[in-house]
GROMACS .gro file of C-alpha atoms in nm:
model
  414
    1MET     CA    1  -0.581  33.601  11.315
    2THR     CA    2  -0.746  33.570  11.557
    3LEU     CA    3  -1.066  33.387  11.445
    4GLU     CA    4  -1.424  33.511  11.467
    5ALA     CA    5  -1.656  33.329  11.730
    6ALA     CA    6  -1.919  33.114  11.619
    7PRO     CA    7  -2.298  33.281  11.552
    8PRO     CA    8  -2.405  33.177  11.934
    9LEU     CA    9  -2.742  32.860  11.854
   10GLU     CA   10  -3.053  33.012  11.985
   11THR     CA   11  -3.287  32.687  12.144
   12ASP     CA   12  -3.520  32.859  12.312
   13PRO     CA   13  -3.686  33.063  11.979
   14LEU     CA   14  -3.659  32.715  11.802
   15LEU     CA   15  -3.802  32.502  12.064
   16ASP     CA   16  -4.065  32.805  12.083
   17ASP     CA   17  -4.149  32.838  11.727
   18PRO     CA   18  -4.501  32.682  11.639
   19GLY     CA   19  -4.366  32.652  11.253
   20THR     CA   20  -4.118  32.399  11.404
   21ARG     CA   21  -4.228  31.986  11.385
   22ILE     CA   22  -3.910  31.800  11.397
   23VAL     CA   23  -3.566  31.833  11.546
   24VAL     CA   24  -3.342  31.564  11.433
   25CYS     CA   25  -3.064  31.419  11.675
   26CYS     CA   26  -2.766  31.349  11.549
   27GLY     CA   27  -2.451  31.252  11.577
   28SER     CA   28  -2.170  31.028  11.600
   29GLY     CA   29  -2.133  30.712  11.876
   30GLY     CA   30  -2.079  30.846  12.275
   31VAL     CA   31  -2.124  31.178  12.247
   32GLY     CA   32  -2.501  31.301  12.394
   33LYS     CA   33  -2.754  31.287  12.133
   34THR     CA   34  -2.995  31.068  12.395
   35THR     CA   35  -2.936  31.331  12.663
   36THR     CA   36  -2.957  31.653  12.421
   37ALA     CA   37  -3.284  31.499  12.291
   38ALA     CA   38  -3.433  31.435  12.625
   39ALA     CA   39  -3.334  31.789  12.763
   40LEU     CA   40  -3.455  31.956  12.441
   41GLY     CA   41  -3.781  31.745  12.528
   42VAL     CA   42  -3.866  31.867  12.895
   43ARG     CA   43  -3.738  32.246  12.787
   44ALA     CA   44  -3.995  32.212  12.471
   45ALA     CA   45  -4.273  32.097  12.697
   46GLU     CA   46  -4.261  32.305  13.018
   47ARG     CA   47  -4.255  32.574  12.760
   48GLY     CA   48  -4.575  32.505  12.617
   49ARG     CA   49  -4.496  32.266  12.366
   50LYS     CA   50  -4.718  31.928  12.302
   51VAL     CA   51  -4.346  31.669  12.269
   52VAL     CA   52  -4.302  31.264  12.148
   53VAL     CA   53  -3.895  31.212  12.199
   54LEU     CA   54  -3.820  30.927  12.025
   55THR     CA   55  -3.522  30.766  12.084
   56ILE     CA   56  -3.374  30.466  11.957
   57ASP     CA   57  -3.038  30.405  12.197
   58PRO     CA   58  -3.022  30.089  12.339
   59ALA     CA   59  -2.932  30.194  12.665
   60ARG     CA   60  -3.269  30.344  12.785
   61ARG     CA   61  -3.104  30.568  12.954
   62LEU     CA   62  -3.409  30.787  12.842
   63ALA     CA   63  -3.632  30.580  13.053
   64GLN     CA   64  -3.413  30.643  13.370
   65SER     CA   65  -3.379  30.998  13.341
   66MET     CA   66  -3.764  31.100  13.274
   67GLY     CA   67  -3.844  30.852  13.565
   68ILE     CA   68  -4.001  30.615  13.354
   69ALA     CA   69  -3.987  30.224  13.371
   70SER     CA   70  -3.978  30.075  13.048
   71LEU     CA   71  -3.996  30.324  12.656
   72ASP     CA   72  -4.161  30.068  12.429
   73ASN     CA   73  -4.356  30.127  12.086
   74VAL     CA   74  -4.622  30.350  12.226
   75PRO     CA   75  -4.544  30.679  12.371
   76ARG     CA   76  -4.609  30.680  12.766
   77ARG     CA   77  -4.666  31.033  12.930
   78VAL     CA   78  -4.399  31.190  13.182
   79GLU     CA   79  -4.476  31.270  13.494
   80GLY     CA   80  -4.328  31.529  13.672
   81ILE     CA   81  -4.350  31.818  13.381
   82ASP     CA   82  -4.470  32.131  13.463
   83THR     CA   83  -4.812  32.192  13.268
   84ALA     CA   84  -4.886  32.480  13.395
   85PRO     CA   85  -4.742  32.618  13.038
   86GLY     CA   86  -4.951  32.435  12.844
   87GLY     CA   87  -4.749  32.190  12.730
   88GLU     CA   88  -4.656  31.808  12.808
   89LEU     CA   89  -4.379  31.563  12.735
   90HIS     CA   90  -4.426  31.179  12.647
   91ALA     CA   91  -4.108  30.950  12.567
   92MET     CA   92  -4.107  30.649  12.364
   93MET     CA   93  -3.804  30.399  12.283
   94LEU     CA   94  -3.838  30.197  11.900
   95ASP     CA   95  -3.913  29.854  11.882
   96MET     CA   96  -3.812  29.802  11.521
   97LYS     CA   97  -3.942  29.429  11.499
   98ARG     CA   98  -4.274  29.605  11.597
   99THR     CA   99  -4.245  29.893  11.356
  100PHE     CA  100  -4.175  29.699  11.085
  101ASP     CA  101  -4.475  29.398  11.217
  102GLU     CA  102  -4.674  29.711  11.172
  103VAL     CA  103  -4.597  29.827  10.880
  104VAL     CA  104  -4.688  29.490  10.752
  105GLU     CA  105  -5.002  29.478  10.901
  106ALA     CA  106  -5.122  29.819  10.742
  107HIS     CA  107  -5.023  29.701  10.411
  108ALA     CA  108  -5.137  29.324  10.402
  109ASP     CA  109  -5.500  29.138  10.466
  110ALA     CA  110  -5.491  28.942  10.757
  111GLU     CA  111  -5.362  28.592  10.580
  112ARG     CA  112  -5.112  28.726  10.381
  113SER     CA  113  -4.972  28.972  10.760
  114ARG     CA  114  -5.000  28.589  10.898
  115THR     CA  115  -4.786  28.450  10.633
  116ILE     CA  116  -4.540  28.733  10.604
  117LEU     CA  117  -4.506  28.715  11.015
  118GLU     CA  118  -4.410  28.408  11.002
  119ASN     CA  119  -4.181  28.330  10.793
  120PRO     CA  120  -3.837  28.250  10.876
  121PHE     CA  121  -3.693  28.462  10.611
  122TYR     CA  122  -3.899  28.799  10.761
  123GLN     CA  123  -3.814  28.765  11.127
  124SER     CA  124  -3.467  28.757  11.047
  125LEU     CA  125  -3.481  29.054  10.856
  126SER     CA  126  -3.703  29.232  11.069
  127ALA     CA  127  -3.468  29.123  11.387
  128GLY     CA  128  -3.124  29.306  11.222
  129PHE     CA  129  -3.086  29.291  10.849
  130ALA     CA  130  -2.866  29.642  10.833
  131GLY     CA  131  -3.016  29.986  10.801
  132THR     CA  132  -3.378  29.758  10.894
  133GLN     CA  133  -3.311  29.972  11.260
  134GLU     CA  134  -3.259  30.336  11.048
  135TYR     CA  135  -3.565  30.298  10.841
  136MET     CA  136  -3.769  30.179  11.097
  137ALA     CA  137  -3.703  30.538  11.226
  138MET     CA  138  -3.776  30.623  10.984
  139GLU     CA  139  -4.080  30.493  10.892
  140LYS     CA  140  -4.215  30.571  11.324
  141LEU     CA  141  -4.141  30.969  11.242
  142GLY     CA  142  -4.371  30.935  10.978
  143GLN     CA  143  -4.613  30.775  11.142
  144LEU     CA  144  -4.618  31.016  11.397
  145ARG     CA  145  -4.611  31.305  11.213
  146ALA     CA  146  -4.938  31.180  11.038
  147ARG     CA  147  -5.153  31.139  11.341
  148ASP     CA  148  -5.046  31.555  11.427
  149GLU     CA  149  -5.136  31.428  11.764
  150TRP     CA  150  -4.762  31.664  11.881
  151ASP     CA  151  -4.682  31.986  11.828
  152LEU     CA  152  -4.300  31.862  11.811
  153ILE     CA  153  -4.089  31.563  11.765
  154ILE     CA  154  -3.782  31.525  11.870
  155VAL     CA  155  -3.573  31.225  11.696
  156ASP     CA  156  -3.269  31.072  11.866
  157THR     CA  157  -3.122  30.923  11.592
  158PRO     CA  158  -2.960  30.561  11.616
  159PRO     CA  159  -2.615  30.472  11.768
  160SER     CA  160  -2.453  30.382  11.474
  161ARG     CA  161  -2.040  30.382  11.323
  162SER     CA  162  -2.154  30.675  11.110
  163ALA     CA  163  -2.444  30.953  11.133
  164LEU     CA  164  -2.487  30.954  10.760
  165ASP     CA  165  -2.673  30.555  10.810
  166PHE     CA  166  -3.012  30.754  10.955
  167LEU     CA  167  -3.003  30.939  10.583
  168ASP     CA  168  -2.852  30.617  10.346
  169ALA     CA  169  -3.001  30.338  10.535
  170PRO     CA  170  -3.385  30.407  10.428
  171LYS     CA  171  -3.230  30.414  10.073
  172ARG     CA  172  -3.025  30.098  10.118
  173LEU     CA  173  -3.348  29.879  10.256
  174GLY     CA  174  -3.595  30.006   9.966
  175SER     CA  175  -3.302  29.958   9.719
  176PHE     CA  176  -3.254  29.562   9.820
  177LEU     CA  177  -3.651  29.495   9.893
  178ASP     CA  178  -3.676  29.669   9.536
  179GLY     CA  179  -3.364  29.489   9.413
  180LYS     CA  180  -3.309  29.270   9.091
  181PHE     CA  181  -3.230  28.997   9.321
  182ILE     CA  182  -3.554  29.068   9.442
  183ARG     CA  183  -3.779  29.038   9.136
  184MET     CA  184  -3.611  28.778   9.032
  185LEU     CA  185  -3.704  28.541   9.336
  186MET     CA  186  -4.060  28.699   9.277
  187ALA     CA  187  -4.109  28.604   8.902
  188PRO     CA  188  -4.198  28.208   8.956
  189ALA     CA  189  -4.448  28.291   9.229
  190LYS     CA  190  -4.573  28.564   8.994
  191ILE     CA  191  -4.600  28.259   8.703
  192GLY     CA  192  -4.707  27.985   8.977
  193GLY     CA  193  -4.706  27.640   9.005
  194ARG     CA  194  -4.502  27.418   8.829
  195ALA     CA  195  -4.420  27.693   8.545
  196GLY     CA  196  -4.315  27.907   8.807
  197MET     CA  197  -4.095  27.618   8.944
  198LYS     CA  198  -3.950  27.523   8.577
  199PHE     CA  199  -3.912  27.938   8.508
  200LEU     CA  200  -3.679  27.906   8.860
  201ASN     CA  201  -3.442  27.644   8.786
  202VAL     CA  202  -3.421  27.811   8.413
  203GLY     CA  203  -3.376  28.159   8.453
  204MET     CA  204  -3.156  28.092   8.781
  205SER     CA  205  -2.947  27.819   8.669
  206MET     CA  206  -2.607  28.012   8.682
  207MET     CA  207  -2.657  28.071   9.042
  208THR     CA  208  -2.924  27.826   9.211
  209GLY     CA  209  -2.649  27.616   9.278
  210THR     CA  210  -2.442  27.878   9.421
  211LEU     CA  211  -2.714  28.062   9.643
  212SER     CA  212  -2.800  27.681   9.762
  213LYS     CA  213  -2.458  27.647   9.892
  214LEU     CA  214  -2.435  27.980  10.084
  215MET     CA  215  -2.847  27.976  10.172
  216GLY     CA  216  -2.966  27.724  10.195
  217THR     CA  217  -3.237  27.537  10.003
  218GLN     CA  218  -3.487  27.577  10.252
  219LEU     CA  219  -3.371  27.930  10.318
  220LEU     CA  220  -3.398  27.995   9.956
  221ARG     CA  221  -3.797  27.870   9.925
  222ASP     CA  222  -3.795  28.100  10.263
  223VAL     CA  223  -3.700  28.375  10.088
  224GLN     CA  224  -3.910  28.294   9.772
  225THR     CA  225  -4.211  28.311   9.982
  226PHE     CA  226  -4.128  28.593  10.196
  227VAL     CA  227  -4.066  28.805   9.857
  228ALA     CA  228  -4.405  28.643   9.691
  229ALA     CA  229  -4.609  28.732  10.009
  230MET     CA  230  -4.477  29.088  10.035
  231ASP     CA  231  -4.542  29.171   9.681
  232THR     CA  232  -4.802  29.423   9.725
  233THR     CA  233  -4.596  29.630   9.997
  234PHE     CA  234  -4.321  29.676   9.831
  235GLY     CA  235  -4.383  30.013   9.630
  236GLY     CA  236  -4.538  30.126  10.019
  237PHE     CA  237  -4.159  30.058  10.183
  238ARG     CA  238  -4.001  30.306   9.881
  239THR     CA  239  -4.274  30.550   9.888
  240ARG     CA  240  -4.289  30.623  10.246
  241ALA     CA  241  -3.910  30.590  10.305
  242ASP     CA  242  -3.946  30.906  10.005
  243ALA     CA  243  -4.207  31.093  10.183
  244THR     CA  244  -4.019  31.074  10.521
  245TYR     CA  245  -3.735  31.180  10.347
  246ARG     CA  246  -3.879  31.504  10.160
  247LEU     CA  247  -4.039  31.572  10.532
  248LEU     CA  248  -3.664  31.607  10.660
  249GLN     CA  249  -3.596  31.873  10.397
  250ALA     CA  250  -3.946  32.040  10.500
  251PRO     CA  251  -3.847  32.385  10.667
  252GLY     CA  252  -4.072  32.245  10.994
  253THR     CA  253  -3.781  32.016  11.029
  254ALA     CA  254  -3.459  32.082  11.218
  255PHE     CA  255  -3.116  31.961  11.230
  256LEU     CA  256  -2.886  31.955  11.545
  257VAL     CA  257  -2.579  31.884  11.499
  258VAL     CA  258  -2.465  31.713  11.864
  259ALA     CA  259  -2.073  31.623  11.920
  260ALA     CA  260  -1.813  31.629  12.161
  261PRO     CA  261  -1.510  31.870  12.174
  262GLU     CA  262  -1.313  31.606  12.038
  263ARG     CA  263  -1.125  31.576  11.739
  264ASP     CA  264  -1.306  31.267  11.575
  265ALA     CA  265  -1.634  31.365  11.703
  266LEU     CA  266  -1.592  31.714  11.535
  267ARG     CA  267  -1.472  31.561  11.171
  268GLU     CA  268  -1.811  31.319  11.214
  269ALA     CA  269  -1.980  31.638  11.265
  270ALA     CA  270  -1.825  31.860  10.986
  271TYR     CA  271  -1.824  31.592  10.752
  272PHE     CA  272  -2.269  31.585  10.837
  273VAL     CA  273  -2.250  31.921  10.813
  274GLU     CA  274  -2.153  31.919  10.437
  275ARG     CA  275  -2.381  31.614  10.433
  276LEU     CA  276  -2.720  31.769  10.521
  277ALA     CA  277  -2.621  32.093  10.312
  278ALA     CA  278  -2.569  31.892   9.959
  279GLU     CA  279  -2.944  31.701  10.059
  280SER     CA  280  -3.027  32.047  10.121
  281MET     CA  281  -3.168  31.969  10.452
  282PRO     CA  282  -3.241  32.241  10.759
  283LEU     CA  283  -2.930  32.282  10.999
  284ALA     CA  284  -3.018  32.443  11.303
  285GLY     CA  285  -2.655  32.433  11.468
  286LEU     CA  286  -2.417  32.285  11.611
  287VAL     CA  287  -2.439  32.063  12.001
  288LEU     CA  288  -2.107  32.127  12.161
  289ASN     CA  289  -2.131  31.881  12.446
  290ARG     CA  290  -1.900  31.821  12.772
  291VAL     CA  291  -1.687  32.107  12.703
  292HIS     CA  292  -1.487  32.185  12.982
  293GLY     CA  293  -1.432  32.550  13.174
  294SER     CA  294  -1.214  32.690  13.483
  295GLY     CA  295  -1.301  32.955  13.674
  296ALA     CA  296  -0.982  33.080  13.733
  297ALA     CA  297  -0.862  33.087  13.330
  298GLN     CA  298  -0.697  33.364  13.381
  299LEU     CA  299  -0.405  33.116  13.489
  300GLY     CA  300  -0.251  32.970  13.276
  301ALA     CA  301  -0.089  32.602  13.225
  302GLU     CA  302   0.262  32.748  13.226
  303ARG     CA  303   0.246  32.968  13.515
  304ALA     CA  304   0.037  32.712  13.719
  305LEU     CA  305   0.336  32.454  13.657
  306ALA     CA  306   0.606  32.744  13.719
  307ALA     CA  307   0.429  32.736  14.062
  308ALA     CA  308   0.413  32.414  14.125
  309GLU     CA  309   0.788  32.368  14.061
  310ASN     CA  310   0.867  32.710  14.239
  311LEU     CA  311   0.635  32.482  14.564
  312GLU     CA  312   0.845  32.207  14.502
  313GLU     CA  313   1.173  32.323  14.465
  314SER     CA  314   1.156  32.530  14.769
  315ARG     CA  315   1.037  32.204  14.988
  316ILE     CA  316   1.362  32.064  14.864
  317VAL     CA  317   1.555  32.289  15.018
  318ASP     CA  318   1.364  32.324  15.327
  319ARG     CA  319   1.385  31.956  15.347
  320ALA     CA  320   1.768  31.992  15.342
  321GLY     CA  321   1.810  32.285  15.565
  322GLY     CA  322   1.604  32.090  15.798
  323GLN     CA  323   1.817  31.745  15.802
  324ALA     CA  324   2.122  32.000  15.812
  325GLY     CA  325   2.040  32.183  16.181
  326SER     CA  326   1.916  32.119  16.494
  327ARG     CA  327   1.745  31.759  16.565
  328THR     CA  328   1.421  31.738  16.834
  329PRO     CA  329   1.442  31.458  17.123
  330GLU     CA  330   1.332  31.151  16.992
  331SER     CA  331   0.978  31.081  17.109
  332PRO     CA  332   0.906  30.838  17.352
  333ASP     CA  333   0.746  30.551  17.170
  334GLY     CA  334   1.058  30.532  16.967
  335ASP     CA  335   0.990  30.692  16.584
  336SER     CA  336   1.277  30.883  16.454
  337PRO     CA  337   1.272  31.219  16.555
  338ALA     CA  338   1.135  31.495  16.398
  339VAL     CA  339   1.314  31.767  16.098
  340GLU     CA  340   1.257  32.101  16.233
  341GLY     CA  341   1.270  32.202  15.821
  342ASP     CA  342   1.034  31.967  15.697
  343SER     CA  343   0.801  32.183  15.459
  344ASP     CA  344   0.414  32.311  15.525
  345PRO     CA  345   0.181  32.033  15.408
  346ALA     CA  346  -0.050  32.349  15.242
  347GLU     CA  347   0.268  32.360  15.021
  348LEU     CA  348   0.230  32.030  14.906
  349LEU     CA  349  -0.119  32.071  14.865
  350ALA     CA  350  -0.072  32.392  14.651
  351ALA     CA  351   0.118  32.222  14.393
  352GLY     CA  352  -0.082  31.989  14.373
  353LEU     CA  353  -0.335  32.138  14.312
  354LEU     CA  354  -0.139  32.398  14.110
  355ARG     CA  355  -0.097  32.105  13.849
  356LEU     CA  356  -0.439  31.993  13.814
  357HIS     CA  357  -0.509  32.338  13.719
  358ALA     CA  358  -0.240  32.328  13.484
  359GLU     CA  359  -0.376  31.927  13.344
  360ARG     CA  360  -0.723  32.140  13.310
  361MET     CA  361  -0.633  32.443  13.151
  362GLN     CA  362  -0.407  32.231  12.941
  363VAL     CA  363  -0.678  32.031  12.832
  364LEU     CA  364  -0.905  32.320  12.734
  365ALA     CA  365  -0.614  32.524  12.519
  366ARG     CA  366  -0.681  32.116  12.331
  367GLU     CA  367  -1.096  32.178  12.309
  368GLN     CA  368  -1.046  32.482  12.211
  369ARG     CA  369  -0.809  32.394  11.889
  370MET     CA  370  -1.045  32.147  11.752
  371ARG     CA  371  -1.396  32.423  11.809
  372ASP     CA  372  -1.135  32.697  11.589
  373ARG     CA  373  -1.101  32.428  11.380
  374PHE     CA  374  -1.430  32.345  11.309
  375THR     CA  375  -1.548  32.681  11.245
  376ALA     CA  376  -1.284  32.813  11.030
  377LEU     CA  377  -1.413  32.477  10.843
  378HIS     CA  378  -1.746  32.617  10.882
  379PRO     CA  379  -1.804  32.995  10.990
  380GLU     CA  380  -2.157  33.014  10.937
  381VAL     CA  381  -2.337  32.730  11.150
  382ALA     CA  382  -2.427  32.793  11.478
  383VAL     CA  383  -2.325  32.655  11.829
  384ALA     CA  384  -2.457  32.575  12.122
  385GLU     CA  385  -2.157  32.500  12.413
  386VAL     CA  386  -2.312  32.272  12.704
  387ALA     CA  387  -2.049  32.259  13.018
  388ALA     CA  388  -1.917  31.899  13.125
  389LEU     CA  389  -2.121  31.818  13.468
  390PRO     CA  390  -1.994  31.652  13.723
  391GLY     CA  391  -2.182  31.317  13.697
  392ASP     CA  392  -2.480  31.139  13.491
  393VAL     CA  393  -2.814  31.280  13.412
  394HIS     CA  394  -3.018  31.012  13.601
  395ASP     CA  395  -3.338  31.229  13.632
  396LEU     CA  396  -3.595  31.526  13.516
  397ASP     CA  397  -3.354  31.794  13.718
  398GLY     CA  398  -3.039  31.671  13.539
  399LEU     CA  399  -3.231  31.693  13.195
  400ARG     CA  400  -3.322  32.079  13.280
  401ALA     CA  401  -2.969  32.188  13.378
  402ILE     CA  402  -2.859  32.052  13.031
  403GLY     CA  403  -3.199  32.259  12.880
  404ASN     CA  404  -3.069  32.587  13.059
  405ARG     CA  405  -2.736  32.552  12.988
  406LEU     CA  406  -2.858  32.458  12.623
  407ALA     CA  407  -3.066  32.785  12.545
  408THR     CA  408  -2.767  33.001  12.752
  409GLY     CA  409  -2.574  32.864  12.377
  410SER     CA  410  -2.228  33.083  12.513
  411PRO     CA  411  -1.889  32.933  12.514
  412VAL     CA  412  -1.815  32.799  12.908
  413GLY     CA  413  -1.662  33.053  13.051
  414ALA     CA  414  -1.794  33.355  12.856
   0.00000   0.00000   0.00000
């Protein structure tokens, strides 16, 4: 039974469509999301769109490839882009803590902002609480979209153990900030003074001792002070998270799942495709990165191995025949006499190359099996295959090359 080929993913029409306002590149770690996002940004800008690329990649490869010394929480213009069609490109890297600070400053007065920003618990929360990075990525996306300064926003989702964290974390953080534990800590501050502390002692009598041991008395007070100061902004967290979530479901958003032709990456991609469908989020297709090809695909692995073995067997026979035959006189410098039957070095090279080709064809066959398995599960998902490059992408030309491959979107070697 022959599987039907997946429909081709056409990225140029997606980028050219003025109705496309947000493209989200998602997938498991190490599959090329950052490079894909940057390449799409370059291509869209050079086709006339005003683009900003938001990356959350701590490796900062995006800054290097775009020729920017450093990226920060402010969009920076990328030089070297062909602006003749009228487009331009900006890039930025999410500063998680700074974004959190901006949220506080925007939704609290100066005195309360200072109290929150100087609070030790807030400083710990904003620097590394589980889910904060993903939540702040959503916050920043919402901010960029609200400014309406760019035609197209391309998001490189955070590297994480699970590609689903980008969708789940905002809800988790919102649930934490709206949770019963936080509200319980907030209650004494609302009552105020000694009455509030009495409420804390009575209402939490069953857990205060344990919390003090786990958190420490000072930390518990820091948490309570933080929650009291944040009281006016709690509702805003969930409201904005819900608004951004709806934005991701809107017709102007397109998700691109990025994967490598490997079992684990494609399993994660399949899971993400199913999750996007369950959340009614618009999936544009799958970008399959680092796909290997061959200019001599008609020579299969078995035939290549057989040819290599024939050459090697012929060499052994030649050597044996040479040892039984005549020998040349000993060389003047005392070296051992040469054997007339030694095989041609070209044969050794040819045999080695045939074995390398056989290994490459085995890799191609394995990748094809992985693609076929994904396509069998999700035949409706459009696919663009991007051929593996001989080296890392480190400049705009490399990003343009990736963009060209994405636009072609045809299977490698087709």
